mmCIF file of C-alpha atoms in Angstrom:
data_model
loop_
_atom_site.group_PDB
_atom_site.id
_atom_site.type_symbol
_atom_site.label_atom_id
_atom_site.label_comp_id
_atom_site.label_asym_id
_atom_site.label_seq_id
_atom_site.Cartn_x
_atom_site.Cartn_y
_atom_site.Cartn_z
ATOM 1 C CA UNK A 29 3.615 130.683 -66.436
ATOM 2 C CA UNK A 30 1.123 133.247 -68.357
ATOM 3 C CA UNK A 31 2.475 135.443 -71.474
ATOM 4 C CA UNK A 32 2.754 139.264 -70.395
ATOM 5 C CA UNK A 33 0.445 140.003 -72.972
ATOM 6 C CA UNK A 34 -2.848 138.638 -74.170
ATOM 7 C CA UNK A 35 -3.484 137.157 -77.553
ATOM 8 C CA UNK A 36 -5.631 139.630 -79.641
ATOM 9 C CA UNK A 37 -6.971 138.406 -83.082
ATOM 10 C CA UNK A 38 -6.633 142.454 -83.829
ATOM 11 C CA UNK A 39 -3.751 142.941 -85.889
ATOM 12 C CA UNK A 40 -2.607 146.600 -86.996
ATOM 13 C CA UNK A 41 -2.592 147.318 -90.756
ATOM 14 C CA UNK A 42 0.990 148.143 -91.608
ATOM 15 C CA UNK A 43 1.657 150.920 -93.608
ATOM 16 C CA UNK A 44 2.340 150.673 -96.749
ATOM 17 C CA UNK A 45 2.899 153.217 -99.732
ATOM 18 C CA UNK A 46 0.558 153.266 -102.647
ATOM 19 C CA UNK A 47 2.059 152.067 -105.911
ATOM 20 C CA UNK A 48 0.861 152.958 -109.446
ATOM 21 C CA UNK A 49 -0.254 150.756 -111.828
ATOM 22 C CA UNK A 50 2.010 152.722 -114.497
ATOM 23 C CA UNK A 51 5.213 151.940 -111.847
ATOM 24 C CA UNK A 52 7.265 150.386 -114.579
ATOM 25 C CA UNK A 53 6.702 153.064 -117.028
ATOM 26 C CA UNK A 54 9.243 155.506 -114.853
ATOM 27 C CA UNK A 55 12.664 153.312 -115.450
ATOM 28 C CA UNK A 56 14.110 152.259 -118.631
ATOM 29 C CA UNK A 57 15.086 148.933 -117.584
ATOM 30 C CA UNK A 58 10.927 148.391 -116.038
ATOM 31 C CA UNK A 59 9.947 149.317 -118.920
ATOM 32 C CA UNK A 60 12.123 147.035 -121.456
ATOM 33 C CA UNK A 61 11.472 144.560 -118.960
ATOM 34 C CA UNK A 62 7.496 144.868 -119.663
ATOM 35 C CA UNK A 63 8.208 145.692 -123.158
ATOM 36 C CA UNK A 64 9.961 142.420 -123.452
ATOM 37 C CA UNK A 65 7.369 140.458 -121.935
ATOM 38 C CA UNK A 66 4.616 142.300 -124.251
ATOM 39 C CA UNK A 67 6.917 141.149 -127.300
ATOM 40 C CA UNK A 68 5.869 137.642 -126.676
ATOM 41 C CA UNK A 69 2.286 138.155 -127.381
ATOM 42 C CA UNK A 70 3.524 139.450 -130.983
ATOM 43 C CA UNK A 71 6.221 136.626 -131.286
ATOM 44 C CA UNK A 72 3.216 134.114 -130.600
ATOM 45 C CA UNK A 73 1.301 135.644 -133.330
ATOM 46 C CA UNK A 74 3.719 135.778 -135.494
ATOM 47 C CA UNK A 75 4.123 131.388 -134.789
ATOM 48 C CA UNK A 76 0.308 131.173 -135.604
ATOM 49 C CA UNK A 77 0.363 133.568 -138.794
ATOM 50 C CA UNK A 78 2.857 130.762 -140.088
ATOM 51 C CA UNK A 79 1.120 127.847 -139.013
ATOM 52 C CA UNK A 80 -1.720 128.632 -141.028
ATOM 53 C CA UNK A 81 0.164 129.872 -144.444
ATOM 54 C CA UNK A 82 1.165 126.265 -143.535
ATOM 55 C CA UNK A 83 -1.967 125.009 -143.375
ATOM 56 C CA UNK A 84 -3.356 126.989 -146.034
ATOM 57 C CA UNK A 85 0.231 125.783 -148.274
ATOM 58 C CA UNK A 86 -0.985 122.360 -147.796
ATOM 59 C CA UNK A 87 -4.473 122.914 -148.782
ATOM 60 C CA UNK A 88 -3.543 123.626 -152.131
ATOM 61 C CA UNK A 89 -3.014 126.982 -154.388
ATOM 62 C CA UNK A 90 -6.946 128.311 -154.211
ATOM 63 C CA UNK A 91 -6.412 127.718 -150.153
ATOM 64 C CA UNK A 92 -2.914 129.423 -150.350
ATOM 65 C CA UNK A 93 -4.120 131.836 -152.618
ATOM 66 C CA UNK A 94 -6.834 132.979 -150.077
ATOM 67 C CA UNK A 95 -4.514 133.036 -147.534
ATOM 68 C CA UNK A 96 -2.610 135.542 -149.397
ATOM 69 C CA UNK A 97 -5.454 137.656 -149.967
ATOM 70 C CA UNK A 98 -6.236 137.800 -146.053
ATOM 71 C CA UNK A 99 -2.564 138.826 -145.290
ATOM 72 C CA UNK A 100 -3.472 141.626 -147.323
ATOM 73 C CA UNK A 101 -5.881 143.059 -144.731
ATOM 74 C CA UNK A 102 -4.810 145.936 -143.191
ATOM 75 C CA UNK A 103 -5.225 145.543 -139.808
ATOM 76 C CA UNK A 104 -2.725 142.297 -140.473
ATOM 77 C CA UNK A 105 -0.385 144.503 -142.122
ATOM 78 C CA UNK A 106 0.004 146.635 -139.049
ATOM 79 C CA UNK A 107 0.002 143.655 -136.591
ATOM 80 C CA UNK A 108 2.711 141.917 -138.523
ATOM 81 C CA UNK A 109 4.497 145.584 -138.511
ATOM 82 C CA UNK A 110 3.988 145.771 -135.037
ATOM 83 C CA UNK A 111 5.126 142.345 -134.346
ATOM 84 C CA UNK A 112 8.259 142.562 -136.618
ATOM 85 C CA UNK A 113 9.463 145.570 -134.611
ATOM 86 C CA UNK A 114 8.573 143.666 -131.535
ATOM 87 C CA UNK A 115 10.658 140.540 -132.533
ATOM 88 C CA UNK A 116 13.256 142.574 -133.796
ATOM 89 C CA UNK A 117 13.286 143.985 -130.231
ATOM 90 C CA UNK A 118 13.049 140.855 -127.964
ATOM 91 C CA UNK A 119 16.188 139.476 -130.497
ATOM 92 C CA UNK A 120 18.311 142.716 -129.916
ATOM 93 C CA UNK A 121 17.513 142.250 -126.316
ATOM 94 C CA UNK A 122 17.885 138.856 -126.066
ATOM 95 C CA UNK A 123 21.880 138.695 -127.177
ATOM 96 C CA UNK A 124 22.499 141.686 -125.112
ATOM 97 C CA UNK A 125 21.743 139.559 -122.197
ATOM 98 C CA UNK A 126 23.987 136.856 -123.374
ATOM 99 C CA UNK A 127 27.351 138.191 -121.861
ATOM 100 C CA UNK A 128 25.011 138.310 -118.254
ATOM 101 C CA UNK A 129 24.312 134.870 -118.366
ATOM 102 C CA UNK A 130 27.725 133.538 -119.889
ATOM 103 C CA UNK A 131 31.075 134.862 -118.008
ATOM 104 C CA UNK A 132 33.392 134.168 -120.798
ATOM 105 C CA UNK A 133 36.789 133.919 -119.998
ATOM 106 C CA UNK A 134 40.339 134.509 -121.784
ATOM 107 C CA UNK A 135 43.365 133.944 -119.648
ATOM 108 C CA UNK A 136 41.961 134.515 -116.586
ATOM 109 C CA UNK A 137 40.269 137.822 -117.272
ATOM 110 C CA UNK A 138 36.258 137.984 -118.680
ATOM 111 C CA UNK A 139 35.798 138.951 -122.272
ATOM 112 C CA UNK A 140 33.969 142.776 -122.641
ATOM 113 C CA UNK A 141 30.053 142.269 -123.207
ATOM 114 C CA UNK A 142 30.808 143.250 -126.744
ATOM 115 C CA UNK A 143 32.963 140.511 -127.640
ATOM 116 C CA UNK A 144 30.769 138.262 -125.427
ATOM 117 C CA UNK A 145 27.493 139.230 -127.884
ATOM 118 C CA UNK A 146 29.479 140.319 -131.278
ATOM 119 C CA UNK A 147 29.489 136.648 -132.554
ATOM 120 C CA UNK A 148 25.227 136.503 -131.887
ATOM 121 C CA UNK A 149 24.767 139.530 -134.219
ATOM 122 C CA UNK A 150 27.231 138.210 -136.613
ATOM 123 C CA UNK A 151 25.488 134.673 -137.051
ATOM 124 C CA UNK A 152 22.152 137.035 -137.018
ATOM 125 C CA UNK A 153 23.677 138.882 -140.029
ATOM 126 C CA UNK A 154 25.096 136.136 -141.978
ATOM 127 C CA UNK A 155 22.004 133.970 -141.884
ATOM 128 C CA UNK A 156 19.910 137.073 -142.361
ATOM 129 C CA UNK A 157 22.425 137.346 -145.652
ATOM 130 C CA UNK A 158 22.148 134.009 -146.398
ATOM 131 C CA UNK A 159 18.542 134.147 -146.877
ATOM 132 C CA UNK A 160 17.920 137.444 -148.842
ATOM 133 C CA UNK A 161 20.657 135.389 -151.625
ATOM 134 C CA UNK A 162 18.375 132.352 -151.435
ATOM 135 C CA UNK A 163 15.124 134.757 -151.938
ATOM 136 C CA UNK A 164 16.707 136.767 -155.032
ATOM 137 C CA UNK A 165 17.920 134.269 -157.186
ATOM 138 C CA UNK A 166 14.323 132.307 -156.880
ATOM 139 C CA UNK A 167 13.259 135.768 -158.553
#
């Protein structure tokens, strides 16, 4: 038996609506969604900054010394800016998104999101704490 209709290798072009490029710049969460993304470009700068003040650390004090004097630069001094606020921002985001991934719960009832990402900030603080002490008595 023959199909009712004949095979065509014409196929209609479906419509579909023109998106912008800029489409995640209209919703807060699109855009801390590409924001976060962008932050790893800084983060992985940040990782290569230190791998050569350790490089230059082991090359002895002229080496480290030099290395000093190129972090003085100022287009470093606004990348490392830039990338401070952007680490600063993937962290903040990062422990907000802990009580989403982890359903904590107390008796049979979840913990609030605050309780859920309080203890993050807290370890956050008390390392942060921990090092500025360490740092000011060297002084």
């Amino acid at each position: 038996m023959k199909p009712s209709t004949a095979y065509s290798q014409y196929h209609p072009k479906w419509y579909r609506t023109r998106v912008s490029t800029l489409w995640w710049s209209r919703k807060w969460s699109y855009l801390k969604f590409m924001l976060r993304e962008l932050s790893s470009v800084f983060v992985a700068s940040y990782i290569v900054i230190l791998l050569l003040q350790l490089h230059a650390l082991g090359g002895g004090p002229e080496a480290y010394l030099e290395f000093q004097q190129w972090l003085k630069d100022p287009l470093l001094v606004i990348l490392n800016g830039i990338g401070f606020l952007f680490v600063l921002f993937h962290a903040v985001t990062w422990f907000n998104l802990t009580p989403k991934a982890m359903a904590v719960r107390l008796r049979g009832k979840r913990l609030p999101d605050v309780l859920v990402a309080a203890p993050n900030y807290a370890a956050w603080l008390a390392v942060s704490a921990l090092i500025v002490f360490l740092l000011m008595r060297q002084g």
